[in-house]
């Protein structure tokens, strides 16, 4: 145990010494002499009462000193310093959002879905990427959920208004809504496994929100981006706000998106499906993964219970003695 404000103890001791010296210097009270007083003081009953009185005063002084020492120690803020290695779940999730024109009416709703996803994850690292003709990382992989919630709230407001600097950097390429390039950027957003501490094998997932309405000439087709995800062992969970294919043909936007997602071991949901959020959370948490220990962290916690408990007992004892001395 250590004291945060250790200098309080010498100050308290100095104050106690000064108070004691002032008390000793006080002029003694004068009394009147009584003739043949020894006849009273020599009585056995008087001697017994005097001994009990002196013992009570000694005990009162001891309890007072103990009370002052305990309260001074509590004021000095005793603390316990320990080293901990928190256990972290080795799952990474990147939220991948298409912010092209065809998604304008639904992007704010998707950001709200992402907020719900972030609230339900526990221990996983999450990040977010937005894309149109080019991709921008909104925030990197992190397990700071308060920070992620702030960023997602800001994203929802920006997507709801449709203006501001939120979209800067997403129009640097040719064309629009280059879904394959966007998905490939999200897949590449995971750090190199070999560069991570302990070479821990991490479960990796992309939650891709797009209507798959391509407008332009991408570097990666959606199928090629899916192959890239599969080669890096990244599962894709697709959220489609459109989900209105014209028939059951395999070349329909929703059908293509579903095929790519399921080809990586992921799943496909319509945005308005009540199973979307719980389904994605369940699928991500079912991925095989093992926990690992993070870097050691020093934790300092206050430990005032012992001195405060001693002060409470000493104070109660002083009250009892005061009552006995003044019946």
PDB file of C-alpha atoms in Angstrom:
ATOM      1  CA  UNK A   1       0.000   0.000   0.000  1.00  0.00           C
ATOM      2  CA  UNK A   2       1.215   3.528  -0.722  1.00  0.00           C
ATOM      3  CA  UNK A   3       0.013   6.990   0.283  1.00  0.00           C
ATOM      4  CA  UNK A   4      -0.912   9.396  -2.489  1.00  0.00           C
ATOM      5  CA  UNK A   5      -0.617  12.485  -0.264  1.00  0.00           C
ATOM      6  CA  UNK A   6       2.037  11.213   2.151  1.00  0.00           C
ATOM      7  CA  UNK A   7       2.984  14.739   3.225  1.00  0.00           C
ATOM      8  CA  UNK A   8      -0.270  15.011   5.206  1.00  0.00           C
ATOM      9  CA  UNK A   9       1.111  12.688   7.916  1.00  0.00           C
ATOM     10  CA  UNK A  10       4.104  14.871   8.947  1.00  0.00           C
ATOM     11  CA  UNK A  11       1.838  17.950   8.884  1.00  0.00           C
ATOM     12  CA  UNK A  12      -0.652  16.184  11.158  1.00  0.00           C
ATOM     13  CA  UNK A  13       2.147  15.108  13.527  1.00  0.00           C
ATOM     14  CA  UNK A  14       3.483  18.686  13.647  1.00  0.00           C
ATOM     15  CA  UNK A  15       0.015  20.042  14.420  1.00  0.00           C
ATOM     16  CA  UNK A  16      -0.379  17.467  17.217  1.00  0.00           C
ATOM     17  CA  UNK A  17       2.979  18.442  18.777  1.00  0.00           C
ATOM     18  CA  UNK A  18       2.091  22.141  18.675  1.00  0.00           C
ATOM     19  CA  UNK A  19      -1.294  21.460  20.274  1.00  0.00           C
ATOM     20  CA  UNK A  20       0.335  19.365  23.036  1.00  0.00           C
ATOM     21  CA  UNK A  21       2.897  22.098  23.840  1.00  0.00           C
ATOM     22  CA  UNK A  22       0.175  24.723  24.030  1.00  0.00           C
ATOM     23  CA  UNK A  23      -1.822  22.503  26.361  1.00  0.00           C
ATOM     24  CA  UNK A  24       1.162  21.934  28.658  1.00  0.00           C
ATOM     25  CA  UNK A  25       1.879  25.658  28.869  1.00  0.00           C
ATOM     26  CA  UNK A  26      -1.591  26.443  30.083  1.00  0.00           C
ATOM     27  CA  UNK A  27      -1.615  27.806  33.619  1.00  0.00           C
ATOM     28  CA  UNK A  28      -2.944  25.238  36.069  1.00  0.00           C
ATOM     29  CA  UNK A  29      -6.245  26.011  37.689  1.00  0.00           C
ATOM     30  CA  UNK A  30      -5.941  27.208  41.304  1.00  0.00           C
ATOM     31  CA  UNK A  31      -7.912  25.475  44.017  1.00  0.00           C
ATOM     32  CA  UNK A  32      -8.677  25.968  47.688  1.00  0.00           C
ATOM     33  CA  UNK A  33      -6.855  23.908  50.310  1.00  0.00           C
ATOM     34  CA  UNK A  34      -8.948  21.555  52.429  1.00  0.00           C
ATOM     35  CA  UNK A  35      -7.922  20.547  55.935  1.00  0.00           C
ATOM     36  CA  UNK A  36      -7.459  16.837  56.624  1.00  0.00           C
ATOM     37  CA  UNK A  37      -8.112  15.953  52.969  1.00  0.00           C
ATOM     38  CA  UNK A  38      -6.081  12.767  53.356  1.00  0.00           C
ATOM     39  CA  UNK A  39      -8.934  11.314  55.414  1.00  0.00           C
ATOM     40  CA  UNK A  40     -10.927  11.255  52.179  1.00  0.00           C
ATOM     41  CA  UNK A  41      -8.184  10.375  49.717  1.00  0.00           C
ATOM     42  CA  UNK A  42      -6.922   7.490  51.820  1.00  0.00           C
ATOM     43  CA  UNK A  43     -10.267   5.712  51.683  1.00  0.00           C
ATOM     44  CA  UNK A  44     -10.187   2.475  49.619  1.00  0.00           C
ATOM     45  CA  UNK A  45     -13.287   3.509  47.726  1.00  0.00           C
ATOM     46  CA  UNK A  46     -11.698   6.811  46.717  1.00  0.00           C
ATOM     47  CA  UNK A  47      -8.514   5.055  45.600  1.00  0.00           C
ATOM     48  CA  UNK A  48     -10.513   2.624  43.438  1.00  0.00           C
ATOM     49  CA  UNK A  49     -12.479   5.428  41.817  1.00  0.00           C
ATOM     50  CA  UNK A  50      -9.266   7.420  41.187  1.00  0.00           C
ATOM     51  CA  UNK A  51      -7.551   4.443  39.582  1.00  0.00           C
ATOM     52  CA  UNK A  52     -10.535   3.839  37.283  1.00  0.00           C
ATOM     53  CA  UNK A  53     -10.624   7.532  36.403  1.00  0.00           C
ATOM     54  CA  UNK A  54      -6.921   7.618  35.505  1.00  0.00           C
ATOM     55  CA  UNK A  55      -7.241   4.427  33.470  1.00  0.00           C
ATOM     56  CA  UNK A  56     -10.196   5.907  31.611  1.00  0.00           C
ATOM     57  CA  UNK A  57      -8.250   9.088  30.857  1.00  0.00           C
ATOM     58  CA  UNK A  58      -5.264   7.085  29.552  1.00  0.00           C
ATOM     59  CA  UNK A  59      -7.582   5.023  27.360  1.00  0.00           C
ATOM     60  CA  UNK A  60      -9.295   8.194  26.114  1.00  0.00           C
ATOM     61  CA  UNK A  61      -5.932   9.722  25.165  1.00  0.00           C
ATOM     62  CA  UNK A  62      -4.907   6.496  23.386  1.00  0.00           C
ATOM     63  CA  UNK A  63      -8.207   6.367  21.466  1.00  0.00           C
ATOM     64  CA  UNK A  64      -7.858  10.046  20.538  1.00  0.00           C
ATOM     65  CA  UNK A  65      -4.330   9.492  19.225  1.00  0.00           C
ATOM     66  CA  UNK A  66      -5.529   6.443  17.283  1.00  0.00           C
ATOM     67  CA  UNK A  67      -8.447   8.430  15.859  1.00  0.00           C
ATOM     68  CA  UNK A  68      -6.171  11.263  14.728  1.00  0.00           C
ATOM     69  CA  UNK A  69      -3.642   8.857  13.195  1.00  0.00           C
ATOM     70  CA  UNK A  70      -6.357   6.940  11.326  1.00  0.00           C
ATOM     71  CA  UNK A  71      -8.068  10.052   9.965  1.00  0.00           C
ATOM     72  CA  UNK A  72      -4.723  11.541   8.890  1.00  0.00           C
ATOM     73  CA  UNK A  73      -3.855   8.277   7.110  1.00  0.00           C
ATOM     74  CA  UNK A  74      -7.250   8.262   5.358  1.00  0.00           C
ATOM     75  CA  UNK A  75      -6.732  11.893   4.327  1.00  0.00           C
ATOM     76  CA  UNK A  76      -3.352  10.916   2.859  1.00  0.00           C
ATOM     77  CA  UNK A  77      -5.340   8.666   0.479  1.00  0.00           C
ATOM     78  CA  UNK A  78      -3.911   5.162   0.792  1.00  0.00           C
ATOM     79  CA  UNK A  79      -3.830   3.387  -2.560  1.00  0.00           C
ATOM     80  CA  UNK A  80      -3.059  -0.091  -3.842  1.00  0.00           C
ATOM     81  CA  UNK A  81      -0.947  -0.396  -6.990  1.00  0.00           C
ATOM     82  CA  UNK A  82      -1.324  -3.624  -8.985  1.00  0.00           C
ATOM     83  CA  UNK A  83      -0.339  -4.838 -12.444  1.00  0.00           C
ATOM     84  CA  UNK A  84      -3.023  -6.496 -14.549  1.00  0.00           C
ATOM     85  CA  UNK A  85      -3.108  -8.116 -17.968  1.00  0.00           C
ATOM     86  CA  UNK A  86      -6.683  -7.796 -19.300  1.00  0.00           C
ATOM     87  CA  UNK A  87      -8.040 -10.575 -21.478  1.00  0.00           C
ATOM     88  CA  UNK A  88      -9.062  -9.387 -24.932  1.00  0.00           C
ATOM     89  CA  UNK A  89     -11.217 -11.217 -27.438  1.00  0.00           C
ATOM     90  CA  UNK A  90      -9.384 -11.514 -30.711  1.00  0.00           C
ATOM     91  CA  UNK A  91     -12.175 -10.581 -33.087  1.00  0.00           C
ATOM     92  CA  UNK A  92     -11.975  -7.624 -35.476  1.00  0.00           C
ATOM     93  CA  UNK A  93     -15.005  -6.116 -37.225  1.00  0.00           C
ATOM     94  CA  UNK A  94     -14.902  -3.385 -39.884  1.00  0.00           C
ATOM     95  CA  UNK A  95     -18.143  -1.574 -40.674  1.00  0.00           C
ATOM     96  CA  UNK A  96     -18.083  -0.851 -44.419  1.00  0.00           C
ATOM     97  CA  UNK A  97     -20.606   1.736 -45.656  1.00  0.00           C
ATOM     98  CA  UNK A  98     -21.451   2.696 -49.248  1.00  0.00           C
ATOM     99  CA  UNK A  99     -22.138   6.485 -49.274  1.00  0.00           C
ATOM    100  CA  UNK A 100     -22.978   6.801 -52.980  1.00  0.00           C
ATOM    101  CA  UNK A 101     -26.011   8.693 -54.248  1.00  0.00           C
ATOM    102  CA  UNK A 102     -28.250   5.634 -54.435  1.00  0.00           C
ATOM    103  CA  UNK A 103     -27.720   5.123 -50.684  1.00  0.00           C
ATOM    104  CA  UNK A 104     -28.559   8.691 -49.641  1.00  0.00           C
ATOM    105  CA  UNK A 105     -32.013   7.905 -48.287  1.00  0.00           C
ATOM    106  CA  UNK A 106     -30.900   4.943 -46.182  1.00  0.00           C
ATOM    107  CA  UNK A 107     -27.345   5.708 -45.006  1.00  0.00           C
ATOM    108  CA  UNK A 108     -28.523   7.429 -41.799  1.00  0.00           C
ATOM    109  CA  UNK A 109     -30.635   4.371 -40.965  1.00  0.00           C
ATOM    110  CA  UNK A 110     -27.645   2.107 -41.625  1.00  0.00           C
ATOM    111  CA  UNK A 111     -25.474   4.245 -39.324  1.00  0.00           C
ATOM    112  CA  UNK A 112     -28.122   3.669 -36.646  1.00  0.00           C
ATOM    113  CA  UNK A 113     -27.891  -0.087 -37.292  1.00  0.00           C
ATOM    114  CA  UNK A 114     -24.102   0.171 -36.942  1.00  0.00           C
ATOM    115  CA  UNK A 115     -24.601   1.948 -33.598  1.00  0.00           C
ATOM    116  CA  UNK A 116     -26.791  -0.925 -32.426  1.00  0.00           C
ATOM    117  CA  UNK A 117     -24.140  -3.426 -33.553  1.00  0.00           C
ATOM    118  CA  UNK A 118     -21.412  -1.543 -31.657  1.00  0.00           C
ATOM    119  CA  UNK A 119     -23.522  -1.559 -28.481  1.00  0.00           C
ATOM    120  CA  UNK A 120     -23.962  -5.324 -28.631  1.00  0.00           C
ATOM    121  CA  UNK A 121     -20.330  -6.238 -29.226  1.00  0.00           C
ATOM    122  CA  UNK A 122     -18.247  -6.801 -26.109  1.00  0.00           C
ATOM    123  CA  UNK A 123     -14.457  -6.983 -26.251  1.00  0.00           C
ATOM    124  CA  UNK A 124     -14.168  -7.050 -30.044  1.00  0.00           C
ATOM    125  CA  UNK A 125     -12.309  -4.318 -31.923  1.00  0.00           C
ATOM    126  CA  UNK A 126     -14.404  -2.357 -34.422  1.00  0.00           C
ATOM    127  CA  UNK A 127     -13.527   0.147 -37.132  1.00  0.00           C
ATOM    128  CA  UNK A 128     -15.397   1.902 -39.930  1.00  0.00           C
ATOM    129  CA  UNK A 129     -14.721   2.704 -43.605  1.00  0.00           C
ATOM    130  CA  UNK A 130     -16.939   4.725 -45.961  1.00  0.00           C
ATOM    131  CA  UNK A 131     -16.636   4.612 -49.744  1.00  0.00           C
ATOM    132  CA  UNK A 132     -18.065   5.887 -53.008  1.00  0.00           C
ATOM    133  CA  UNK A 133     -15.553   6.116 -55.855  1.00  0.00           C
ATOM    134  CA  UNK A 134     -12.748   5.964 -53.242  1.00  0.00           C
ATOM    135  CA  UNK A 135     -12.528   4.854 -49.633  1.00  0.00           C
ATOM    136  CA  UNK A 136     -11.914   6.769 -46.393  1.00  0.00           C
ATOM    137  CA  UNK A 137     -11.277   5.267 -42.963  1.00  0.00           C
ATOM    138  CA  UNK A 138     -13.666   6.943 -40.525  1.00  0.00           C
ATOM    139  CA  UNK A 139     -11.978   5.437 -37.462  1.00  0.00           C
ATOM    140  CA  UNK A 140      -9.463   2.588 -37.075  1.00  0.00           C
ATOM    141  CA  UNK A 141      -9.986  -0.683 -35.245  1.00  0.00           C
ATOM    142  CA  UNK A 142     -10.494   0.062 -31.566  1.00  0.00           C
ATOM    143  CA  UNK A 143     -12.050  -1.418 -28.443  1.00  0.00           C
ATOM    144  CA  UNK A 144     -12.844   2.071 -27.103  1.00  0.00           C
ATOM    145  CA  UNK A 145     -16.612   1.814 -27.529  1.00  0.00           C
ATOM    146  CA  UNK A 146     -17.256   5.337 -26.213  1.00  0.00           C
ATOM    147  CA  UNK A 147     -15.056   6.742 -28.986  1.00  0.00           C
ATOM    148  CA  UNK A 148     -16.694   4.495 -31.573  1.00  0.00           C
ATOM    149  CA  UNK A 149     -20.153   5.586 -30.389  1.00  0.00           C
ATOM    150  CA  UNK A 150     -19.154   9.264 -30.745  1.00  0.00           C
ATOM    151  CA  UNK A 151     -17.928   8.680 -34.290  1.00  0.00           C
ATOM    152  CA  UNK A 152     -21.032   6.721 -35.275  1.00  0.00           C
ATOM    153  CA  UNK A 153     -23.291   9.434 -33.831  1.00  0.00           C
ATOM    154  CA  UNK A 154     -21.409  12.074 -35.814  1.00  0.00           C
ATOM    155  CA  UNK A 155     -21.699   9.883 -38.921  1.00  0.00           C
ATOM    156  CA  UNK A 156     -25.440   9.495 -38.473  1.00  0.00           C
ATOM    157  CA  UNK A 157     -25.906  13.279 -38.176  1.00  0.00           C
ATOM    158  CA  UNK A 158     -23.743  13.922 -41.256  1.00  0.00           C
ATOM    159  CA  UNK A 159     -25.540  11.255 -43.289  1.00  0.00           C
ATOM    160  CA  UNK A 160     -28.904  12.601 -42.169  1.00  0.00           C
ATOM    161  CA  UNK A 161     -28.037  16.136 -43.322  1.00  0.00           C
ATOM    162  CA  UNK A 162     -26.143  14.974 -46.441  1.00  0.00           C
ATOM    163  CA  UNK A 163     -23.668  17.856 -46.226  1.00  0.00           C
ATOM    164  CA  UNK A 164     -20.392  18.807 -44.618  1.00  0.00           C
ATOM    165  CA  UNK A 165     -16.847  17.463 -44.677  1.00  0.00           C
ATOM    166  CA  UNK A 166     -17.914  13.936 -43.738  1.00  0.00           C
ATOM    167  CA  UNK A 167     -17.814  12.814 -47.421  1.00  0.00           C
ATOM    168  CA  UNK A 168     -14.425  14.379 -48.208  1.00  0.00           C
ATOM    169  CA  UNK A 169     -12.103  11.884 -49.835  1.00  0.00           C
ATOM    170  CA  UNK A 170     -14.822   9.563 -51.133  1.00  0.00           C
ATOM    171  CA  UNK A 171     -15.006  11.124 -54.643  1.00  0.00           C
ATOM    172  CA  UNK A 172     -11.350  10.891 -55.670  1.00  0.00           C
ATOM    173  CA  UNK A 173     -11.866   8.072 -58.170  1.00  0.00           C
ATOM    174  CA  UNK A 174     -13.723   7.787 -61.429  1.00  0.00           C
ATOM    175  CA  UNK A 175     -17.348   6.774 -61.411  1.00  0.00           C
ATOM    176  CA  UNK A 176     -19.507   6.188 -58.346  1.00  0.00           C
ATOM    177  CA  UNK A 177     -20.515   3.399 -56.011  1.00  0.00           C
ATOM    178  CA  UNK A 178     -17.505   1.193 -56.774  1.00  0.00           C
ATOM    179  CA  UNK A 179     -18.620  -1.611 -54.467  1.00  0.00           C
ATOM    180  CA  UNK A 180     -15.795  -4.016 -55.298  1.00  0.00           C
ATOM    181  CA  UNK A 181     -13.128  -1.394 -54.573  1.00  0.00           C
ATOM    182  CA  UNK A 182     -14.907  -0.406 -51.368  1.00  0.00           C
ATOM    183  CA  UNK A 183     -15.087  -3.969 -50.109  1.00  0.00           C
ATOM    184  CA  UNK A 184     -11.440  -4.582 -51.075  1.00  0.00           C
ATOM    185  CA  UNK A 185     -10.398  -1.463 -49.090  1.00  0.00           C
ATOM    186  CA  UNK A 186     -12.294  -2.707 -46.050  1.00  0.00           C
ATOM    187  CA  UNK A 187     -10.704  -6.148 -46.314  1.00  0.00           C
ATOM    188  CA  UNK A 188      -7.263  -4.518 -46.551  1.00  0.00           C
ATOM    189  CA  UNK A 189      -8.067  -2.434 -43.456  1.00  0.00           C
ATOM    190  CA  UNK A 190      -7.167  -5.280 -41.109  1.00  0.00           C
ATOM    191  CA  UNK A 191      -3.612  -5.186 -39.713  1.00  0.00           C
ATOM    192  CA  UNK A 192      -1.062  -7.786 -40.655  1.00  0.00           C
ATOM    193  CA  UNK A 193      -1.452 -10.782 -38.349  1.00  0.00           C
ATOM    194  CA  UNK A 194       2.314 -11.379 -38.217  1.00  0.00           C
ATOM    195  CA  UNK A 195       2.887  -7.804 -37.028  1.00  0.00           C
ATOM    196  CA  UNK A 196       0.575  -8.123 -34.030  1.00  0.00           C
ATOM    197  CA  UNK A 197       1.784  -8.842 -30.517  1.00  0.00           C
ATOM    198  CA  UNK A 198       1.943 -12.550 -29.880  1.00  0.00           C
ATOM    199  CA  UNK A 199       1.082 -13.342 -33.527  1.00  0.00           C
ATOM    200  CA  UNK A 200      -2.474 -13.968 -32.305  1.00  0.00           C
ATOM    201  CA  UNK A 201      -4.823 -15.401 -34.891  1.00  0.00           C
ATOM    202  CA  UNK A 202      -7.782 -13.070 -35.057  1.00  0.00           C
ATOM    203  CA  UNK A 203     -11.286 -13.624 -36.351  1.00  0.00           C
ATOM    204  CA  UNK A 204     -12.070 -10.984 -38.989  1.00  0.00           C
ATOM    205  CA  UNK A 205     -15.427  -9.800 -40.269  1.00  0.00           C
ATOM    206  CA  UNK A 206     -16.698  -7.048 -42.574  1.00  0.00           C
ATOM    207  CA  UNK A 207     -20.245  -5.726 -42.221  1.00  0.00           C
ATOM    208  CA  UNK A 208     -20.888  -4.377 -45.736  1.00  0.00           C
ATOM    209  CA  UNK A 209     -23.861  -2.056 -46.255  1.00  0.00           C
ATOM    210  CA  UNK A 210     -24.599  -1.437 -49.950  1.00  0.00           C
ATOM    211  CA  UNK A 211     -27.374  -1.823 -52.528  1.00  0.00           C
ATOM    212  CA  UNK A 212     -24.768  -3.113 -55.037  1.00  0.00           C
ATOM    213  CA  UNK A 213     -25.823  -0.618 -57.726  1.00  0.00           C
ATOM    214  CA  UNK A 214     -22.521  -0.200 -59.584  1.00  0.00           C
ATOM    215  CA  UNK A 215     -21.856   2.985 -61.575  1.00  0.00           C
ATOM    216  CA  UNK A 216     -18.349   3.089 -63.006  1.00  0.00           C
ATOM    217  CA  UNK A 217     -15.341   0.946 -63.787  1.00  0.00           C
ATOM    218  CA  UNK A 218     -13.860  -0.443 -60.555  1.00  0.00           C
ATOM    219  CA  UNK A 219     -10.396  -1.950 -60.108  1.00  0.00           C
ATOM    220  CA  UNK A 220     -11.947  -4.886 -58.217  1.00  0.00           C
ATOM    221  CA  UNK A 221     -15.241  -6.417 -59.171  1.00  0.00           C
ATOM    222  CA  UNK A 222     -17.477  -7.480 -56.295  1.00  0.00           C
ATOM    223  CA  UNK A 223     -16.604 -11.099 -56.990  1.00  0.00           C
ATOM    224  CA  UNK A 224     -12.855 -10.349 -56.967  1.00  0.00           C
ATOM    225  CA  UNK A 225     -13.201  -8.469 -53.672  1.00  0.00           C
ATOM    226  CA  UNK A 226     -15.040 -11.499 -52.309  1.00  0.00           C
ATOM    227  CA  UNK A 227     -12.159 -13.728 -53.435  1.00  0.00           C
ATOM    228  CA  UNK A 228      -9.731 -11.357 -51.669  1.00  0.00           C
ATOM    229  CA  UNK A 229     -11.801 -11.581 -48.488  1.00  0.00           C
ATOM    230  CA  UNK A 230     -11.888 -15.359 -48.689  1.00  0.00           C
ATOM    231  CA  UNK A 231      -8.104 -15.538 -49.238  1.00  0.00           C
ATOM    232  CA  UNK A 232      -7.558 -13.458 -46.083  1.00  0.00           C
ATOM    233  CA  UNK A 233     -10.104 -15.477 -44.100  1.00  0.00           C
ATOM    234  CA  UNK A 234     -12.438 -12.476 -43.776  1.00  0.00           C
ATOM    235  CA  UNK A 235     -16.165 -13.159 -43.511  1.00  0.00           C
ATOM    236  CA  UNK A 236     -18.503 -10.652 -45.156  1.00  0.00           C
ATOM    237  CA  UNK A 237     -21.937  -9.910 -43.671  1.00  0.00           C
ATOM    238  CA  UNK A 238     -23.994  -7.939 -46.184  1.00  0.00           C
ATOM    239  CA  UNK A 239     -26.767  -5.442 -45.353  1.00  0.00           C
ATOM    240  CA  UNK A 240     -28.846  -4.488 -48.372  1.00  0.00           C
ATOM    241  CA  UNK A 241     -31.214  -1.495 -47.933  1.00  0.00           C
ATOM    242  CA  UNK A 242     -32.639  -2.022 -51.451  1.00  0.00           C
ATOM    243  CA  UNK A 243     -33.160  -5.775 -51.598  1.00  0.00           C
ATOM    244  CA  UNK A 244     -35.559  -5.488 -54.541  1.00  0.00           C
ATOM    245  CA  UNK A 245     -34.193  -7.684 -57.322  1.00  0.00           C
ATOM    246  CA  UNK A 246     -36.125  -7.976 -60.555  1.00  0.00           C
ATOM    247  CA  UNK A 247     -36.482 -11.727 -60.567  1.00  0.00           C
ATOM    248  CA  UNK A 248     -34.399 -14.594 -59.267  1.00  0.00           C
ATOM    249  CA  UNK A 249     -31.562 -14.323 -61.773  1.00  0.00           C
ATOM    250  CA  UNK A 250     -28.043 -14.657 -60.387  1.00  0.00           C
ATOM    251  CA  UNK A 251     -26.944 -11.387 -62.024  1.00  0.00           C
ATOM    252  CA  UNK A 252     -29.382  -9.270 -59.983  1.00  0.00           C
ATOM    253  CA  UNK A 253     -27.659  -6.814 -57.514  1.00  0.00           C
ATOM    254  CA  UNK A 254     -29.049  -8.449 -54.391  1.00  0.00           C
ATOM    255  CA  UNK A 255     -28.368 -11.950 -55.676  1.00  0.00           C
ATOM    256  CA  UNK A 256     -24.744 -11.070 -56.471  1.00  0.00           C
ATOM    257  CA  UNK A 257     -24.244  -9.500 -53.068  1.00  0.00           C
ATOM    258  CA  UNK A 258     -25.762 -12.503 -51.327  1.00  0.00           C
ATOM    259  CA  UNK A 259     -23.601 -14.941 -53.284  1.00  0.00           C
ATOM    260  CA  UNK A 260     -20.398 -13.066 -52.450  1.00  0.00           C
ATOM    261  CA  UNK A 261     -21.264 -12.769 -48.750  1.00  0.00           C
ATOM    262  CA  UNK A 262     -22.175 -16.433 -48.403  1.00  0.00           C
ATOM    263  CA  UNK A 263     -19.102 -17.400 -50.426  1.00  0.00           C
ATOM    264  CA  UNK A 264     -16.888 -15.938 -47.691  1.00  0.00           C
ATOM    265  CA  UNK A 265     -18.745 -17.801 -44.956  1.00  0.00           C
ATOM    266  CA  UNK A 266     -20.842 -14.766 -44.069  1.00  0.00           C
ATOM    267  CA  UNK A 267     -24.551 -14.051 -44.457  1.00  0.00           C
ATOM    268  CA  UNK A 268     -26.928 -11.659 -46.219  1.00  0.00           C
ATOM    269  CA  UNK A 269     -29.700  -9.554 -44.656  1.00  0.00           C
ATOM    270  CA  UNK A 270     -32.170  -6.975 -45.827  1.00  0.00           C
ATOM    271  CA  UNK A 271     -31.773  -3.773 -43.816  1.00  0.00           C
ATOM    272  CA  UNK A 272     -35.351  -3.844 -42.522  1.00  0.00           C
ATOM    273  CA  UNK A 273     -35.098  -7.460 -41.399  1.00  0.00           C
ATOM    274  CA  UNK A 274     -35.635  -7.815 -37.622  1.00  0.00           C
ATOM    275  CA  UNK A 275     -32.990 -10.562 -37.674  1.00  0.00           C
ATOM    276  CA  UNK A 276     -30.278  -8.330 -39.159  1.00  0.00           C
ATOM    277  CA  UNK A 277     -28.596  -6.986 -36.004  1.00  0.00           C
ATOM    278  CA  UNK A 278     -28.965 -10.051 -33.750  1.00  0.00           C
ATOM    279  CA  UNK A 279     -28.117 -12.313 -36.689  1.00  0.00           C
ATOM    280  CA  UNK A 280     -24.862 -10.501 -37.482  1.00  0.00           C
ATOM    281  CA  UNK A 281     -23.862 -10.311 -33.807  1.00  0.00           C
ATOM    282  CA  UNK A 282     -24.539 -14.024 -33.349  1.00  0.00           C
ATOM    283  CA  UNK A 283     -22.619 -14.991 -36.493  1.00  0.00           C
ATOM    284  CA  UNK A 284     -19.612 -12.856 -35.530  1.00  0.00           C
ATOM    285  CA  UNK A 285     -19.529 -14.219 -31.995  1.00  0.00           C
ATOM    286  CA  UNK A 286     -19.791 -17.793 -33.306  1.00  0.00           C
ATOM    287  CA  UNK A 287     -16.545 -17.383 -35.241  1.00  0.00           C
ATOM    288  CA  UNK A 288     -13.788 -19.525 -33.814  1.00  0.00           C
ATOM    289  CA  UNK A 289     -11.402 -17.409 -31.792  1.00  0.00           C
ATOM    290  CA  UNK A 290      -9.263 -17.619 -28.683  1.00  0.00           C
ATOM    291  CA  UNK A 291      -8.651 -14.879 -26.153  1.00  0.00           C
ATOM    292  CA  UNK A 292      -5.213 -13.459 -25.435  1.00  0.00           C
ATOM    293  CA  UNK A 293      -3.635 -11.279 -22.770  1.00  0.00           C
ATOM    294  CA  UNK A 294      -3.074  -7.621 -23.611  1.00  0.00           C
ATOM    295  CA  UNK A 295      -0.064  -5.560 -22.521  1.00  0.00           C
ATOM    296  CA  UNK A 296       0.311  -5.238 -18.717  1.00  0.00           C
ATOM    297  CA  UNK A 297      -1.406  -2.221 -17.214  1.00  0.00           C
ATOM    298  CA  UNK A 298      -0.740  -0.563 -13.856  1.00  0.00           C
ATOM    299  CA  UNK A 299      -3.961  -0.088 -11.883  1.00  0.00           C
ATOM    300  CA  UNK A 300      -4.078   2.244  -8.877  1.00  0.00           C
ATOM    301  CA  UNK A 301      -7.108   1.880  -6.603  1.00  0.00           C
ATOM    302  CA  UNK A 302      -7.962   3.718  -3.390  1.00  0.00           C
ATOM    303  CA  UNK A 303      -7.921   1.610  -0.192  1.00  0.00           C
ATOM    304  CA  UNK A 304      -9.364   3.801   2.585  1.00  0.00           C
ATOM    305  CA  UNK A 305     -11.422   1.065   4.251  1.00  0.00           C
ATOM    306  CA  UNK A 306      -8.901   0.075   6.957  1.00  0.00           C
ATOM    307  CA  UNK A 307      -7.992   3.561   8.310  1.00  0.00           C
ATOM    308  CA  UNK A 308     -11.603   4.736   8.121  1.00  0.00           C
ATOM    309  CA  UNK A 309     -12.769   1.613   9.955  1.00  0.00           C
ATOM    310  CA  UNK A 310     -10.166   2.189  12.691  1.00  0.00           C
ATOM    311  CA  UNK A 311     -11.210   5.849  12.959  1.00  0.00           C
ATOM    312  CA  UNK A 312     -14.865   4.821  13.297  1.00  0.00           C
ATOM    313  CA  UNK A 313     -14.118   2.359  16.099  1.00  0.00           C
ATOM    314  CA  UNK A 314     -11.849   4.831  17.903  1.00  0.00           C
ATOM    315  CA  UNK A 315     -14.460   7.561  17.638  1.00  0.00           C
ATOM    316  CA  UNK A 316     -17.155   5.262  19.027  1.00  0.00           C
ATOM    317  CA  UNK A 317     -14.868   4.329  21.931  1.00  0.00           C
ATOM    318  CA  UNK A 318     -14.239   8.015  22.704  1.00  0.00           C
ATOM    319  CA  UNK A 319     -17.981   8.696  22.784  1.00  0.00           C
ATOM    320  CA  UNK A 320     -18.527   5.812  25.214  1.00  0.00           C
ATOM    321  CA  UNK A 321     -15.683   7.010  27.493  1.00  0.00           C
ATOM    322  CA  UNK A 322     -17.008  10.573  27.447  1.00  0.00           C
ATOM    323  CA  UNK A 323     -20.394   9.283  28.537  1.00  0.00           C
ATOM    324  CA  UNK A 324     -18.821   7.305  31.399  1.00  0.00           C
ATOM    325  CA  UNK A 325     -16.730  10.282  32.559  1.00  0.00           C
ATOM    326  CA  UNK A 326     -19.778  12.561  32.563  1.00  0.00           C
ATOM    327  CA  UNK A 327     -22.679  10.496  33.847  1.00  0.00           C
TER     328      UNK A 327
END
